[in-house]
CSV table of C-alpha atoms in Angstrom, one decimal:
chain,number,residue,atom,x,y,z
A,1,MET,CA,-11.6,-128.2,65.3
A,2,LEU,CA,-11.6,-125.8,68.2
A,3,ARG,CA,-9.4,-123.3,66.3
A,4,ALA,CA,-11.9,-123.3,63.5
A,5,THR,CA,-14.5,-121.6,65.7
A,6,LEU,CA,-12.3,-118.9,67.3
A,7,THR,CA,-12.9,-115.4,66.3
A,8,TYR,CA,-10.3,-112.7,65.4
A,9,ASP,CA,-11.0,-110.8,68.6
A,10,THR,CA,-10.2,-113.9,70.8
A,11,LEU,CA,-7.1,-114.7,68.8
A,12,ARG,CA,-5.4,-111.4,68.6
A,13,PHE,CA,-3.9,-111.6,72.1
A,14,GLU,CA,-2.7,-115.2,71.9
A,15,TYR,CA,0.3,-114.8,69.6
A,16,GLU,CA,3.9,-114.5,70.8
A,17,ASP,CA,5.9,-111.5,69.7
A,18,PHE,CA,9.1,-112.1,67.6
A,19,PRO,CA,11.9,-113.6,69.7
A,20,GLU,CA,14.9,-111.4,70.6
A,21,THR,CA,17.4,-113.0,68.3
A,22,LYS,CA,20.4,-112.1,66.2
A,23,GLU,CA,19.1,-114.4,63.5
A,24,PRO,CA,17.7,-112.4,60.5
A,25,VAL,CA,14.0,-112.5,59.8
A,26,TRP,CA,13.2,-113.2,56.1
A,27,ILE,CA,9.7,-112.3,54.8
A,28,LEU,CA,9.1,-113.0,51.1
A,29,GLY,CA,12.5,-111.9,49.9
A,30,ARG,CA,13.1,-109.1,52.4
A,31,LYS,CA,15.7,-109.4,55.2
A,32,TYR,CA,15.0,-107.8,58.6
A,33,SER,CA,16.6,-107.4,62.0
A,34,VAL,CA,14.4,-108.0,65.0
A,35,PHE,CA,16.4,-105.5,67.0
A,36,THR,CA,16.3,-102.5,64.6
A,37,GLU,CA,13.4,-103.3,62.3
A,38,LYS,CA,10.6,-104.8,64.3
A,39,GLU,CA,8.0,-102.3,63.2
A,40,GLU,CA,9.0,-102.8,59.6
A,41,ILE,CA,8.6,-106.6,60.0
A,42,LEU,CA,5.1,-106.2,61.5
A,43,LEU,CA,4.1,-103.7,58.8
A,44,ASP,CA,5.3,-106.1,56.1
A,45,VAL,CA,3.3,-109.0,57.6
A,46,THR,CA,0.2,-106.8,58.1
A,47,SER,CA,0.3,-105.7,54.5
A,48,ARG,CA,-0.1,-109.3,53.2
A,49,LEU,CA,-3.7,-110.1,52.3
A,50,TRP,CA,-5.1,-112.5,55.0
A,51,PHE,CA,-7.9,-114.7,54.0
A,52,THR,CA,-9.6,-116.8,56.7
A,53,TYR,CA,-12.7,-118.8,57.2
A,54,ARG,CA,-15.8,-116.7,56.7
A,55,LYS,CA,-19.5,-117.2,57.6
A,56,ASN,CA,-22.8,-115.8,56.2
A,57,PHE,CA,-21.6,-115.4,52.7
A,58,PRO,CA,-23.9,-116.1,49.7
A,59,ALA,CA,-24.5,-119.9,49.4
A,60,ILE,CA,-22.0,-121.6,47.2
A,61,GLY,CA,-23.8,-122.7,44.0
A,62,GLY,CA,-27.0,-121.1,45.3
A,63,THR,CA,-27.9,-123.9,47.7
A,64,GLY,CA,-24.6,-124.9,49.2
A,65,PRO,CA,-22.7,-123.9,52.3
A,66,THR,CA,-22.6,-120.3,53.6
A,67,SER,CA,-19.4,-120.8,55.5
A,68,ASP,CA,-16.2,-122.6,54.8
A,69,THR,CA,-15.3,-123.2,58.5
A,70,GLY,CA,-13.7,-126.6,58.9
A,71,TRP,CA,-13.0,-127.4,55.3
A,72,GLY,CA,-11.8,-124.3,53.5
A,73,CYS,CA,-8.3,-123.7,55.0
A,74,MET,CA,-6.2,-124.8,52.0
A,75,LEU,CA,-8.5,-122.9,49.7
A,76,ARG,CA,-7.9,-119.8,51.8
A,77,CYS,CA,-4.1,-120.4,51.7
A,78,GLY,CA,-4.4,-120.8,47.9
A,79,GLN,CA,-6.1,-117.4,47.8
A,80,MET,CA,-3.4,-115.8,50.0
A,81,ILE,CA,-0.4,-117.0,47.8
A,82,PHE,CA,-2.3,-115.9,44.7
A,83,ALA,CA,-3.2,-112.6,46.2
A,84,GLN,CA,0.4,-112.0,46.9
A,85,ALA,CA,1.1,-112.5,43.2
A,86,LEU,CA,-1.6,-110.0,42.3
A,87,VAL,CA,-0.2,-107.5,44.8
A,88,CYS,CA,3.3,-107.8,43.2
A,89,ARG,CA,1.7,-107.5,39.8
A,90,HIS,CA,-0.4,-104.4,40.4
A,91,LEU,CA,1.0,-102.7,43.5
A,92,GLY,CA,4.6,-103.9,43.8
A,93,ARG,CA,6.4,-105.8,46.5
A,94,ASP,CA,7.2,-102.5,48.4
A,95,TRP,CA,3.6,-101.5,48.8
A,96,ARG,CA,2.3,-101.3,52.3
A,97,TRP,CA,-1.1,-101.3,53.9
A,98,ILE,CA,-1.5,-98.8,56.8
A,99,LYS,CA,-4.7,-98.8,58.8
A,100,GLY,CA,-6.9,-95.8,58.1
A,101,LYS,CA,-4.8,-94.7,55.1
A,102,ARG,CA,-6.7,-94.3,51.8
A,103,GLN,CA,-5.5,-97.0,49.4
A,104,MET,CA,-5.3,-96.8,45.6
A,105,ASP,CA,-7.9,-98.2,43.4
A,106,ASN,CA,-5.7,-101.1,42.3
A,107,TYR,CA,-5.6,-102.3,45.8
A,108,PHE,CA,-9.4,-102.6,46.0
A,109,ASN,CA,-9.4,-104.3,42.5
A,110,VAL,CA,-7.0,-106.9,43.9
A,111,LEU,CA,-9.1,-107.4,47.1
A,112,ASN,CA,-12.4,-107.6,45.1
A,113,ALA,CA,-11.0,-110.5,43.1
A,114,PHE,CA,-11.1,-112.6,46.3
A,115,ILE,CA,-14.3,-111.4,48.0
A,116,ASP,CA,-16.8,-114.2,48.9
A,117,LYS,CA,-19.2,-113.9,46.1
A,118,LYS,CA,-19.8,-115.9,42.9
A,119,ASP,CA,-18.5,-113.4,40.4
A,120,SER,CA,-15.1,-112.6,42.0
A,121,TYR,CA,-12.3,-114.2,40.0
A,122,TYR,CA,-10.7,-116.2,42.9
A,123,SER,CA,-13.6,-116.3,45.4
A,124,ILE,CA,-14.2,-119.4,47.6
A,125,HIS,CA,-17.3,-119.9,45.4
A,126,GLN,CA,-15.2,-120.0,42.2
A,127,ILE,CA,-12.6,-122.3,43.7
A,128,ALA,CA,-15.1,-124.7,45.2
A,129,GLN,CA,-17.2,-124.9,42.1
A,130,MET,CA,-14.2,-125.4,39.9
A,131,GLY,CA,-13.5,-128.4,42.1
A,132,VAL,CA,-17.0,-129.7,41.5
A,133,GLY,CA,-16.1,-129.8,37.8
A,134,GLU,CA,-13.1,-132.0,38.7
A,135,GLY,CA,-15.1,-134.5,40.6
A,136,LYS,CA,-14.6,-132.9,44.1
A,137,SER,CA,-17.7,-132.2,46.2
A,138,ILE,CA,-18.0,-128.8,47.9
A,139,GLY,CA,-16.6,-129.2,51.4
A,140,GLN,CA,-13.9,-131.7,50.3
A,141,TRP,CA,-10.4,-130.6,51.3
A,142,TYR,CA,-7.9,-129.6,48.6
A,143,GLY,CA,-4.2,-130.4,48.8
A,144,PRO,CA,-1.5,-127.9,47.6
A,145,ASN,CA,-1.4,-129.4,44.1
A,146,THR,CA,-5.1,-129.4,43.7
A,147,VAL,CA,-5.7,-125.8,44.7
A,148,ALA,CA,-2.7,-124.7,42.5
A,149,GLN,CA,-4.4,-126.4,39.5
A,150,VAL,CA,-7.7,-124.8,40.2
A,151,LEU,CA,-6.2,-121.3,40.6
A,152,LYS,CA,-4.4,-121.8,37.3
A,153,LYS,CA,-7.7,-122.4,35.5
A,154,LEU,CA,-9.4,-119.5,37.2
A,155,ALA,CA,-6.5,-117.1,36.2
A,156,THR,CA,-7.4,-117.6,32.5
A,157,PHE,CA,-10.5,-115.5,33.1
A,158,ASP,CA,-8.6,-112.7,34.8
A,159,THR,CA,-7.8,-110.5,31.8
A,160,TRP,CA,-7.0,-107.6,34.1
A,161,SER,CA,-4.0,-109.3,35.6
A,162,SER,CA,-3.1,-111.2,32.4
A,163,LEU,CA,-0.9,-113.8,34.2
A,164,ALA,CA,1.0,-116.8,32.8
A,165,VAL,CA,0.5,-119.5,35.5
A,166,HIS,CA,2.8,-122.5,35.3
A,167,ILE,CA,2.6,-125.5,37.6
A,168,ALA,CA,5.9,-127.4,37.5
A,169,MET,CA,5.2,-131.1,38.0
A,170,ASP,CA,7.5,-134.1,38.6
A,171,ASN,CA,9.8,-131.9,40.7
A,172,THR,CA,11.1,-130.4,37.4
A,173,VAL,CA,11.1,-126.8,36.1
A,174,VAL,CA,11.6,-126.6,32.4
A,175,MET,CA,12.8,-123.2,31.4
A,176,GLU,CA,11.9,-123.6,27.7
A,177,GLU,CA,8.3,-124.3,28.6
A,178,ILE,CA,8.0,-121.3,30.8
A,179,ARG,CA,9.6,-119.0,28.2
A,180,ARG,CA,7.2,-120.3,25.5
A,181,LEU,CA,4.2,-119.7,27.9
A,182,CYS,CA,5.3,-116.2,28.9
A,183,GLN,CA,6.3,-115.1,25.4
A,184,SER,CA,3.1,-116.4,23.7
A,185,ASN,CA,1.5,-113.0,23.3
A,186,PHE,CA,2.9,-110.8,20.6
A,187,PRO,CA,1.7,-107.5,19.1
A,188,CYS,CA,-1.3,-107.9,16.8
A,189,ALA,CA,-0.5,-108.0,13.1
A,190,GLY,CA,-3.3,-105.7,12.1
A,191,ALA,CA,-6.6,-104.0,13.1
A,192,ALA,CA,-8.7,-107.0,12.1
A,193,ALA,CA,-6.8,-109.2,14.5
A,194,CYS,CA,-7.1,-106.7,17.4
A,195,PRO,CA,-10.4,-104.9,17.2
A,196,ALA,CA,-10.9,-101.6,19.0
A,197,VAL,CA,-12.4,-101.7,22.4
A,198,GLU,CA,-14.3,-98.8,23.9
A,199,SER,CA,-12.4,-97.4,26.9
A,200,ASP,CA,-15.4,-97.4,29.3
A,201,VAL,CA,-16.1,-101.1,28.9
A,202,LEU,CA,-15.6,-103.0,32.2
A,203,TYR,CA,-14.9,-106.7,32.6
A,204,ASN,CA,-15.6,-108.1,36.0
A,205,GLY,CA,-15.4,-104.5,37.3
A,206,TYR,CA,-12.0,-103.8,35.8
A,207,PRO,CA,-11.0,-101.6,32.8
A,208,GLU,CA,-10.6,-103.9,29.8
A,209,GLU,CA,-8.0,-101.7,28.2
A,210,ALA,CA,-5.5,-102.6,30.9
A,211,GLY,CA,-5.9,-106.2,29.7
A,212,VAL,CA,-5.4,-105.2,26.1
A,213,ARG,CA,-2.2,-103.4,26.9
A,214,ASP,CA,-0.8,-106.4,28.7
A,215,ARG,CA,-1.8,-108.8,25.9
A,216,LEU,CA,0.4,-106.7,23.6
A,217,SER,CA,3.5,-107.1,25.8
A,218,LEU,CA,6.2,-109.6,25.0
A,219,TRP,CA,6.3,-111.2,28.4
A,220,LYS,CA,3.3,-112.1,30.5
A,221,PRO,CA,4.1,-111.9,34.3
A,222,LEU,CA,4.7,-115.4,35.6
A,223,VAL,CA,3.2,-117.1,38.6
A,224,LEU,CA,5.3,-120.3,39.1
A,225,LEU,CA,3.8,-122.9,41.5
A,226,ILE,CA,5.8,-126.0,42.3
A,227,PRO,CA,4.0,-128.8,44.2
A,228,LEU,CA,6.5,-130.9,46.1
A,229,ARG,CA,6.8,-133.9,48.4
A,230,LEU,CA,9.7,-133.4,50.7
A,231,GLY,CA,9.5,-136.7,52.6
A,232,LEU,CA,7.2,-139.5,53.4
A,233,THR,CA,5.4,-138.7,56.7
A,234,GLU,CA,7.7,-135.8,57.8
A,235,ILE,CA,10.0,-133.3,56.0
A,236,ASN,CA,13.4,-134.7,55.2
A,237,GLU,CA,15.8,-132.4,57.1
A,238,ALA,CA,18.1,-132.3,54.0
A,239,TYR,CA,15.6,-130.0,52.3
A,240,ILE,CA,15.4,-127.5,55.1
A,241,GLU,CA,18.2,-125.2,54.0
A,242,THR,CA,16.9,-125.1,50.5
A,243,LEU,CA,13.4,-124.3,51.7
A,244,LYS,CA,14.8,-121.4,53.7
A,245,HIS,CA,16.6,-120.0,50.7
A,246,CYS,CA,13.3,-119.9,48.8
A,247,PHE,CA,12.1,-117.3,51.2
A,248,MET,CA,15.2,-115.2,50.6
A,249,MET,CA,14.6,-114.8,46.9
A,250,PRO,CA,13.0,-111.5,45.8
A,251,GLN,CA,10.6,-113.5,43.6
A,252,SER,CA,9.2,-115.5,46.5
A,253,LEU,CA,5.4,-115.8,46.9
A,254,GLY,CA,5.8,-118.1,49.9
A,255,VAL,CA,4.7,-121.6,50.5
A,256,ILE,CA,1.3,-123.3,51.1
A,257,GLY,CA,1.1,-126.4,53.2
A,258,GLY,CA,1.0,-126.9,56.9
A,259,LYS,CA,0.5,-129.7,59.4
A,260,PRO,CA,-1.8,-132.7,58.8
A,261,ASN,CA,-5.4,-131.5,58.8
A,262,SER,CA,-4.3,-127.8,59.1
A,263,ALA,CA,-3.2,-125.7,56.2
A,264,HIS,CA,-1.1,-122.5,56.5
A,265,TYR,CA,0.4,-119.8,54.3
A,266,PHE,CA,4.1,-119.6,55.0
A,267,ILE,CA,5.7,-116.2,54.3
A,268,GLY,CA,9.1,-116.5,55.8
A,269,TYR,CA,11.3,-117.8,58.6
A,270,VAL,CA,13.5,-116.9,61.5
A,271,GLY,CA,16.1,-119.3,62.8
A,272,GLU,CA,14.5,-122.8,62.7
A,273,GLU,CA,10.9,-121.5,62.7
A,274,LEU,CA,8.6,-120.8,59.8
A,275,ILE,CA,6.5,-117.6,59.9
A,276,TYR,CA,2.9,-118.1,58.6
A,277,LEU,CA,-0.6,-116.6,58.3
A,278,ASP,CA,-3.2,-118.9,59.7
A,279,PRO,CA,-6.7,-119.1,58.1
A,280,HIS,CA,-8.3,-120.9,61.0
A,281,THR,CA,-10.2,-117.9,62.3
A,282,THR,CA,-13.9,-117.5,61.4
A,283,GLN,CA,-14.9,-114.0,60.5
A,284,PRO,CA,-18.2,-112.6,59.1
A,285,ALA,CA,-18.4,-112.1,55.4
A,286,VAL,CA,-17.8,-108.6,54.3
A,287,GLU,CA,-20.1,-106.4,52.3
A,288,PRO,CA,-19.6,-102.9,50.9
A,289,ASN,CA,-20.9,-100.2,53.2
A,290,ASP,CA,-23.5,-97.6,52.3
A,291,SER,CA,-21.0,-95.4,50.5
A,292,GLY,CA,-19.9,-98.4,48.4
A,293,CYS,CA,-16.5,-98.8,50.1
A,294,LEU,CA,-15.3,-102.3,51.1
A,295,PRO,CA,-14.2,-102.4,54.8
A,296,ASP,CA,-10.8,-104.1,54.6
A,297,GLU,CA,-9.3,-104.2,58.1
A,298,SER,CA,-10.3,-107.9,58.6
A,299,PHE,CA,-8.2,-108.8,55.5
A,300,HIS,CA,-5.0,-107.9,57.3
A,301,CYS,CA,-3.5,-109.7,60.2
A,302,GLN,CA,-2.8,-107.0,62.8
A,303,HIS,CA,-1.1,-109.1,65.4
A,304,PRO,CA,2.3,-110.8,65.3
A,305,PRO,CA,2.3,-113.7,62.9
A,306,CYS,CA,2.3,-117.4,63.9
A,307,ARG,CA,5.5,-119.4,64.0
A,308,MET,CA,6.2,-123.2,64.0
A,309,SER,CA,9.3,-125.4,63.9
A,310,ILE,CA,10.3,-126.2,60.3
A,311,ALA,CA,10.6,-129.9,61.4
A,312,GLU,CA,6.9,-130.0,62.0
A,313,LEU,CA,6.0,-129.1,58.4
A,314,ASP,CA,4.0,-131.7,56.5
A,315,PRO,CA,6.1,-132.8,53.6
A,316,SER,CA,3.4,-132.0,51.0
A,317,ILE,CA,3.7,-128.4,50.0
A,318,ALA,CA,3.6,-126.0,47.0
A,319,VAL,CA,6.3,-123.3,46.6
A,320,GLY,CA,5.4,-120.1,44.7
A,321,PHE,CA,7.4,-117.5,42.8
A,322,PHE,CA,6.4,-114.4,40.8
A,323,CYS,CA,8.5,-113.1,37.9
A,324,ASN,CA,7.1,-109.8,36.6
A,325,THR,CA,9.6,-109.6,33.7
A,326,GLU,CA,11.9,-111.9,31.8
A,327,GLU,CA,14.8,-110.4,33.7
A,328,ASP,CA,13.2,-111.5,36.9
A,329,PHE,CA,12.9,-115.0,35.6
A,330,ASN,CA,16.5,-115.1,34.4
A,331,ASP,CA,17.6,-113.9,37.8
A,332,TRP,CA,15.5,-116.6,39.5
A,333,CYS,CA,17.1,-119.3,37.3
A,334,GLN,CA,20.6,-118.1,38.3
A,335,GLN,CA,19.7,-118.1,42.0
A,336,ILE,CA,18.3,-121.7,41.7
A,337,LYS,CA,21.5,-122.8,40.0
A,338,LYS,CA,23.6,-121.2,42.7
A,339,LEU,CA,21.5,-122.8,45.4
A,340,SER,CA,22.4,-126.3,44.0
A,341,LEU,CA,26.0,-125.5,45.0
A,342,VAL,CA,25.2,-124.6,48.6
A,343,ARG,CA,26.7,-127.1,51.0
A,344,GLY,CA,24.1,-129.1,52.9
A,345,ALA,CA,21.2,-127.9,50.8
A,346,LEU,CA,19.6,-130.7,48.9
A,347,PRO,CA,17.7,-129.4,45.8
A,348,MET,CA,13.9,-129.7,46.2
A,349,PHE,CA,13.4,-129.6,42.4
A,350,GLU,CA,15.4,-129.8,39.2
A,351,LEU,CA,15.9,-126.8,36.9
A,352,VAL,CA,16.5,-127.8,33.2
A,353,GLU,CA,16.6,-125.9,30.0
A,354,ARG,CA,14.6,-128.4,27.9
A,355,GLN,CA,12.1,-131.2,28.5
A,356,PRO,CA,13.8,-134.3,29.8
A,357,SER,CA,13.5,-137.3,27.6
A,358,HIS,CA,11.6,-139.3,30.3
A,359,PHE,CA,8.7,-136.8,30.0
A,360,SER,CA,7.0,-138.9,27.4
A,361,ASN,CA,3.3,-138.4,28.4
A,362,PRO,CA,1.8,-135.6,26.3
A,363,ASP,CA,-0.3,-134.4,29.2
A,364,VAL,CA,2.9,-133.5,31.0
A,365,LEU,CA,4.1,-131.4,28.2
A,366,ASN,CA,1.0,-129.3,27.5
A,367,LEU,CA,0.7,-127.0,30.5
A,368,THR,CA,-0.6,-123.8,28.8
A,369,PRO,CA,-3.8,-122.2,30.1
A,370,ASP,CA,-5.6,-123.0,26.9
A,371,SER,CA,-4.7,-126.7,27.1
A,372,SER,CA,-7.5,-128.9,25.9
A,373,ASP,CA,-6.0,-131.6,28.1
A,374,ALA,CA,-6.3,-129.5,31.3
A,375,ASP,CA,-9.0,-131.8,32.8
A,376,ARG,CA,-6.9,-134.9,32.3
A,377,LEU,CA,-3.8,-133.1,33.5
A,378,GLU,CA,-5.2,-132.4,37.0
A,379,ARG,CA,-6.5,-135.9,37.5
A,380,PHE,CA,-3.2,-137.4,36.2
A,381,PHE,CA,-1.2,-135.4,38.8
A,382,ASP,CA,-3.6,-135.1,41.7
A,383,SER,CA,-2.3,-137.0,44.7
A,384,GLU,CA,-5.1,-135.7,47.0
A,385,ASP,CA,-2.2,-134.8,49.2
A,386,GLU,CA,-2.4,-137.9,51.4
A,387,ASP,CA,-2.9,-136.9,55.0
A,388,PHE,CA,-4.9,-133.7,54.3
A,389,GLU,CA,-8.4,-135.1,53.5
A,390,ILE,CA,-10.5,-134.1,56.5
A,391,LEU,CA,-14.3,-133.9,55.7
A,392,SER,CA,-17.0,-133.7,53.2
A,393,LEU,CA,-20.3,-131.9,53.7
């Protein structure tokens, strides 16, 4: 656990720069050349929200741990992939963070949703305590599927983002289910069904009227998370080309997974190496300064990102995609169908129009955020991700 105790300052000089290669660099749907666009690559990486271990935050549950060092790496990776969804939702994929430049309010709204305090939508406190409700003690490691299920539940409270979160199980994405989920909000029939809301009312620090506008739209922005097992103890090389293509799609949110006992957030690849953000750096918890502003530099990785061989990837992962509009989703479906025709690329999951007949369990079918079977659903699917359990406090 040596890496878990390193600080940002000691780590910033240990990373290799990008190799001088003719191979393209893919970062979350964007293609770059190392020779002509190195600065653009590093700016894109730096602009991703980087969540790491923290120390000295308010005790989880009031009496629990004040640091997640040694047990929170997958929770932090879950935060990073979900933060990328919120960035795409509220700022756009082309948004960039530049050190010292004043950022728009929506940026700080996104960041505040992940700050280490109990009332932030997706804080370490919320994720850990939601796990308690699922029979997991605080300090127990989550696998990719578990953190995806918890984030889905937390998203139902985030009326500002108003996301439709779908977790595709059994290696199958059912288009009909997703359309039903994303098209479930239609304009109110009358004033009684949609009472007026005062414009200055804030919910969790965000203007509620933004949530009202989104609830009146015909398509809720989709966060699609697909937990997968791509081999027994190591990744089946037949899936590697398909995994690479996922990073090429403009809808890509990246991948959460890693090596046994060590979770990472993968944001792209170059050649046969994955590019990732590593949460295994302990930094002090951040509080607003005297002027009320939140210092944000420690939430951006300002050194070249880490790389590892694709062959070293643990086979238990979750792949993420964001479709802001129905057109985005239709385009994603077409790309997945074309991907199945790529020679040497074994599909990681199946894309079908309607529910397959072998999906007979009702818990499998009811995946909406309001599902009364959500508790049973998580226990039904939770594999505990095999090699990843590491410790309990």
